[in-house]
PDB file of C-alpha atoms in Angstrom:
ATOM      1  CA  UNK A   1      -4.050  16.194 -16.992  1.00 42.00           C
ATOM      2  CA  UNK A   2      -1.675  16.801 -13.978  1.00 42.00           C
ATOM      3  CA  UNK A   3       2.317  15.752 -14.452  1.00 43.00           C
ATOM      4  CA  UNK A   4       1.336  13.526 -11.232  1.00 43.00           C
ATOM      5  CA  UNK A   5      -1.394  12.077 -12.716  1.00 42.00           C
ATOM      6  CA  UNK A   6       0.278  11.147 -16.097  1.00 41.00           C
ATOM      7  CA  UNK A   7       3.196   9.995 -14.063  1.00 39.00           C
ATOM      8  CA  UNK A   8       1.013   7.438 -12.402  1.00 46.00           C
ATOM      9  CA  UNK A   9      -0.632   6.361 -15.787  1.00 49.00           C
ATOM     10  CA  UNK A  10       2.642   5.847 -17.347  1.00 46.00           C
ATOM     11  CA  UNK A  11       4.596   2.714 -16.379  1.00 44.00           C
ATOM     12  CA  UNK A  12       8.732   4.287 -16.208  1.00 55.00           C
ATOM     13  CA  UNK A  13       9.988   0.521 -16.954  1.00 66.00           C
ATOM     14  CA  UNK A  14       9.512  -2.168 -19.315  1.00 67.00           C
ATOM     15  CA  UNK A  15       8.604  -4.365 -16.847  1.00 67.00           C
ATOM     16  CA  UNK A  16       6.028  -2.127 -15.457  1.00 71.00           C
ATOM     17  CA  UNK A  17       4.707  -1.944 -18.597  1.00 73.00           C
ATOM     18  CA  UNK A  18       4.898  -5.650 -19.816  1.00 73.00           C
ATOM     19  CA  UNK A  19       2.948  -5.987 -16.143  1.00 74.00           C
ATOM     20  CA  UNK A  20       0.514  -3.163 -17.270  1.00 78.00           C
ATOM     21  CA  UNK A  21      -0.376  -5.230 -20.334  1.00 81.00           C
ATOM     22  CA  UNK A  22      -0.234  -8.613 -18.504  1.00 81.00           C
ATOM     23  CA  UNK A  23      -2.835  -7.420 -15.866  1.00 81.00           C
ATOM     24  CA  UNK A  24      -4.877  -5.649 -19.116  1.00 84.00           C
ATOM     25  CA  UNK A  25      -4.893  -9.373 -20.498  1.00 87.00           C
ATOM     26  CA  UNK A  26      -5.812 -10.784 -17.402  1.00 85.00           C
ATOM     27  CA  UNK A  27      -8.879  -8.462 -16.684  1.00 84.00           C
ATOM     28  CA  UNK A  28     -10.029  -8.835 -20.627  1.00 87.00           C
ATOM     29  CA  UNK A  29     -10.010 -12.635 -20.262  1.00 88.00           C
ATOM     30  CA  UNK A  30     -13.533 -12.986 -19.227  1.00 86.00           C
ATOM     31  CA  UNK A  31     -13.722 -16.558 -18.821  1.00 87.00           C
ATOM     32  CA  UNK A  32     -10.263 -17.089 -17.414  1.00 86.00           C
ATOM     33  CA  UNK A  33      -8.991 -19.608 -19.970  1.00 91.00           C
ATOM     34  CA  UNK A  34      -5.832 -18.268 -21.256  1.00 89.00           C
ATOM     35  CA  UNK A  35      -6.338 -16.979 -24.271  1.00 93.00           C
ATOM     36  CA  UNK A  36      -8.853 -14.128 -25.437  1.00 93.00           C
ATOM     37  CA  UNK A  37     -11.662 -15.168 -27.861  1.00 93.00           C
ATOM     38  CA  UNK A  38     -13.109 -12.768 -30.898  1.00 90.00           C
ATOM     39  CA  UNK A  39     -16.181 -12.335 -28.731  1.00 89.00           C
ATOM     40  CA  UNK A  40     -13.899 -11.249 -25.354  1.00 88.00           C
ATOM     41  CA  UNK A  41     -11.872  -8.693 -27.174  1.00 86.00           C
ATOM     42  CA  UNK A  42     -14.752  -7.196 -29.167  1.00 86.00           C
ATOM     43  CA  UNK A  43     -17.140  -6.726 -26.203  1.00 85.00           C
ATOM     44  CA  UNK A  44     -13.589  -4.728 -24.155  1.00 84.00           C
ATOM     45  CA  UNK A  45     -13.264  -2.978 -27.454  1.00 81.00           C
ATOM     46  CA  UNK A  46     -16.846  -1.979 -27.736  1.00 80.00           C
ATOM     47  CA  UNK A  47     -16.822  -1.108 -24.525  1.00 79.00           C
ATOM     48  CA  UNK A  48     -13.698   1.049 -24.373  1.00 78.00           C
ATOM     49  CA  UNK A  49     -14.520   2.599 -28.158  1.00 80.00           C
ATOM     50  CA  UNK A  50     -17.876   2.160 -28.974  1.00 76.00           C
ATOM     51  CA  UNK A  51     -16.842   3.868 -32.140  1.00 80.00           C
ATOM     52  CA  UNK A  52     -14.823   1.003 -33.311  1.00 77.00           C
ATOM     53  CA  UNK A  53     -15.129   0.030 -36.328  1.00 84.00           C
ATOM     54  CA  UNK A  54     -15.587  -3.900 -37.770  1.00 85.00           C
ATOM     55  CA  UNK A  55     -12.566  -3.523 -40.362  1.00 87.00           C
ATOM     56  CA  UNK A  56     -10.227  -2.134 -37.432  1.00 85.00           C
ATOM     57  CA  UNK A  57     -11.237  -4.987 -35.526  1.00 86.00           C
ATOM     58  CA  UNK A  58     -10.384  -6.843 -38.208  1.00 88.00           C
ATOM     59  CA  UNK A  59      -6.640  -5.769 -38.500  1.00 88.00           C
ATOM     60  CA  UNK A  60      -6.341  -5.745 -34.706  1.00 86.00           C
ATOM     61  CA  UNK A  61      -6.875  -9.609 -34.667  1.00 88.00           C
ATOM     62  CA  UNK A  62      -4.799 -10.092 -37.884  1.00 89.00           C
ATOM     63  CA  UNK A  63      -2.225  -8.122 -36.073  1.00 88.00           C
ATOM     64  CA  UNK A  64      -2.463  -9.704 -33.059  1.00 88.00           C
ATOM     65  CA  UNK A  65      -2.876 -13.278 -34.150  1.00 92.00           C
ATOM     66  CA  UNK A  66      -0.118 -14.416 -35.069  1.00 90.00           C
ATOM     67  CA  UNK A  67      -0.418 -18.291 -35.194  1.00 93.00           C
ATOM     68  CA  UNK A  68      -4.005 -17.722 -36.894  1.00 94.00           C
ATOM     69  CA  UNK A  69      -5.579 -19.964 -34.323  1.00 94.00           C
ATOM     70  CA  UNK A  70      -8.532 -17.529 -33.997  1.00 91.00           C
ATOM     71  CA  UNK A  71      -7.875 -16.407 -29.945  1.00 94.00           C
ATOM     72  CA  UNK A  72      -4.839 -14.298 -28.800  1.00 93.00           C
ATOM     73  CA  UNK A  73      -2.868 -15.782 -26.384  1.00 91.00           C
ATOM     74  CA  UNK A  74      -0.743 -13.874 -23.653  1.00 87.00           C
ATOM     75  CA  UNK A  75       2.493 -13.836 -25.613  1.00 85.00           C
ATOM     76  CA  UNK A  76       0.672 -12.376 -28.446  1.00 89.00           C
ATOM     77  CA  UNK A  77      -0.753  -9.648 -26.512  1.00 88.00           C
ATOM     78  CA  UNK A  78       1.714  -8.599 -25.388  1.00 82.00           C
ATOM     79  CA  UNK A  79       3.835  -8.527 -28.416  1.00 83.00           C
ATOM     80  CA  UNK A  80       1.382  -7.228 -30.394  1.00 84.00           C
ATOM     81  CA  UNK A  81       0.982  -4.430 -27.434  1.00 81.00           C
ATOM     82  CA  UNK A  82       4.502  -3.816 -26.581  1.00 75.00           C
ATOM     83  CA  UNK A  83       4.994  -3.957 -30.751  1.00 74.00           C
ATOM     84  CA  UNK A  84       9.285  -3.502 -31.328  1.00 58.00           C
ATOM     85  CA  UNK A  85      10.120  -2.338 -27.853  1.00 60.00           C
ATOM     86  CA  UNK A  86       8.870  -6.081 -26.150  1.00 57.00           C
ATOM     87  CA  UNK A  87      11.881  -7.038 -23.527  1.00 58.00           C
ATOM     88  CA  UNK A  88      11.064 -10.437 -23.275  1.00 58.00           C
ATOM     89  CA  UNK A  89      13.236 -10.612 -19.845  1.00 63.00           C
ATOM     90  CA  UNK A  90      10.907  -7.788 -18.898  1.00 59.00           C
ATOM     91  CA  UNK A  91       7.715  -9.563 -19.656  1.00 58.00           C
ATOM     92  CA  UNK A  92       8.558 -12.892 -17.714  1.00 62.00           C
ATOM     93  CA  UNK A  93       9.451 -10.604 -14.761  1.00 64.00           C
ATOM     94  CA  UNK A  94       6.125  -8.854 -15.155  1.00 61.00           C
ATOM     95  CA  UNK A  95       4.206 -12.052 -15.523  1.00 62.00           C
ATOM     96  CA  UNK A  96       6.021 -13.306 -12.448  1.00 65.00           C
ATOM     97  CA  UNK A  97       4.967 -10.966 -10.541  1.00 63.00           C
ATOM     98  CA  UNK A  98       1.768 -10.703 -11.751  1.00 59.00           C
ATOM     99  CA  UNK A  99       0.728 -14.248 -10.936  1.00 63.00           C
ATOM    100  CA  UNK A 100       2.538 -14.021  -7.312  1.00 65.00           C
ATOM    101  CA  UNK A 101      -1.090 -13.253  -5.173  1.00 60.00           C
ATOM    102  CA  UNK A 102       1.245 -11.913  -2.491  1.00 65.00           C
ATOM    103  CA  UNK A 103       2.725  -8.906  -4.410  1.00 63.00           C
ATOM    104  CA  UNK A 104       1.104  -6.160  -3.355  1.00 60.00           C
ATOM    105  CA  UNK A 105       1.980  -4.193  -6.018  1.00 58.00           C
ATOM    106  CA  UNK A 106       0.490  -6.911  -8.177  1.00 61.00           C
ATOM    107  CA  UNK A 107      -3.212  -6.650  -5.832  1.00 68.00           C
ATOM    108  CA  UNK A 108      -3.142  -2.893  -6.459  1.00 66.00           C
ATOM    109  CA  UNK A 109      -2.800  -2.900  -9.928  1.00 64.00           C
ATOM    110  CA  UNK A 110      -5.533  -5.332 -10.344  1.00 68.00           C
ATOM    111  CA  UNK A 111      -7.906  -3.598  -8.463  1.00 74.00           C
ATOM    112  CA  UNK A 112      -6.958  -0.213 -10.194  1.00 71.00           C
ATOM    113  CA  UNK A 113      -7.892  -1.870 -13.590  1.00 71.00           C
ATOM    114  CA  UNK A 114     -10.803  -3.685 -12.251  1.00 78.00           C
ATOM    115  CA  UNK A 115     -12.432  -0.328 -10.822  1.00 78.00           C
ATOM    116  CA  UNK A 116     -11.364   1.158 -14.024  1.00 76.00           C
ATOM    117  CA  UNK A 117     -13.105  -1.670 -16.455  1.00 80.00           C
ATOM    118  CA  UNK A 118     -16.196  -0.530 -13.666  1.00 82.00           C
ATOM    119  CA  UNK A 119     -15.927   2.725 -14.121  1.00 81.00           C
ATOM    120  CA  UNK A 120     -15.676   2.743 -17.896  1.00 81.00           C
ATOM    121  CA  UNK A 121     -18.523  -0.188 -18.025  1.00 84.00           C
ATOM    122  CA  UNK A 122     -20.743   2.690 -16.446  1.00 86.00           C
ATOM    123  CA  UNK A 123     -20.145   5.733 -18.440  1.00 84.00           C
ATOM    124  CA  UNK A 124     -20.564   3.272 -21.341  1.00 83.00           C
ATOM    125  CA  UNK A 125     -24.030   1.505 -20.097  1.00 86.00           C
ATOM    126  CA  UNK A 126     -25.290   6.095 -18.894  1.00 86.00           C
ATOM    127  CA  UNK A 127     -24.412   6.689 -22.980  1.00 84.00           C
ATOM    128  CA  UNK A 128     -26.596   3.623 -24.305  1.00 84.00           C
ATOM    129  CA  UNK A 129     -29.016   4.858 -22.004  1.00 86.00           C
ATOM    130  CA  UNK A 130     -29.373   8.565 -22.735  1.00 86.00           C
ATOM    131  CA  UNK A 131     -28.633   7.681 -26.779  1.00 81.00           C
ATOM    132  CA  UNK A 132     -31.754   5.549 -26.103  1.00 74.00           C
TER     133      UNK A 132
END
């Protein structure tokens, strides 16, 4: 991988990366309510790692759950994502801007995950097929 390339994969702040994780959240959210279900994560997982495994599944959820409601909320997420280095000013800046539809930074990097969910959707649906 290029230095350019992993420089645009890599967010340099922690608000870029709080957004990074906000957006993820956002696009894994299937049904828009808030909060990702069991079902939501597992089918992104599956998707993403078809090698995953039910027990690591298992400890992502216990990891990420942390009021034990069953669904992961945003906050979670991203505190379970960000893990010790969440900067929780960071994270309401990112979620700001997130959730402004005029940022244009905030367009673009919804569209680049969107095409990427897409892209990865396809290679995923070409391996089913040839394993089939």
């Amino acid at each position: 991988m290029s230095d350019d390339r992993q420089r645009e994969e890599l967010p340099r702040t922690s608000a870029e990366r709080a957004a990074s994780i906000v957006a993820q959240f956002k696009l894994f959210d299937a049904n828009a309510n808030g909060v990702l279900e069991k079902s939501e994560l597992e089918e992104v997982l599956t998707i993403l790692t078809p090698d995953f495994t039910r027990s690591k599944f298992e400890s992502l959820i216990e990891a990420a759950d942390l009021d034990r409601n069953g669904t992961i909320d945003l906050e979670e997420f991203v505190a379970w994502a960000m893990g010790s280095d969440l900067d929780t000013d960071a994270f309401r800046t990112a979620v700001r801007e997130l959730e402004n539809p005029t940022s244009a930074w905030a367009k673009a990097y919804r569209r680049s995950l969107e095409m990427e969910a897409m892209r990865v959707q396809r290679q995923a649906k070409s391996e089913r097929e040839v394993a089939a």
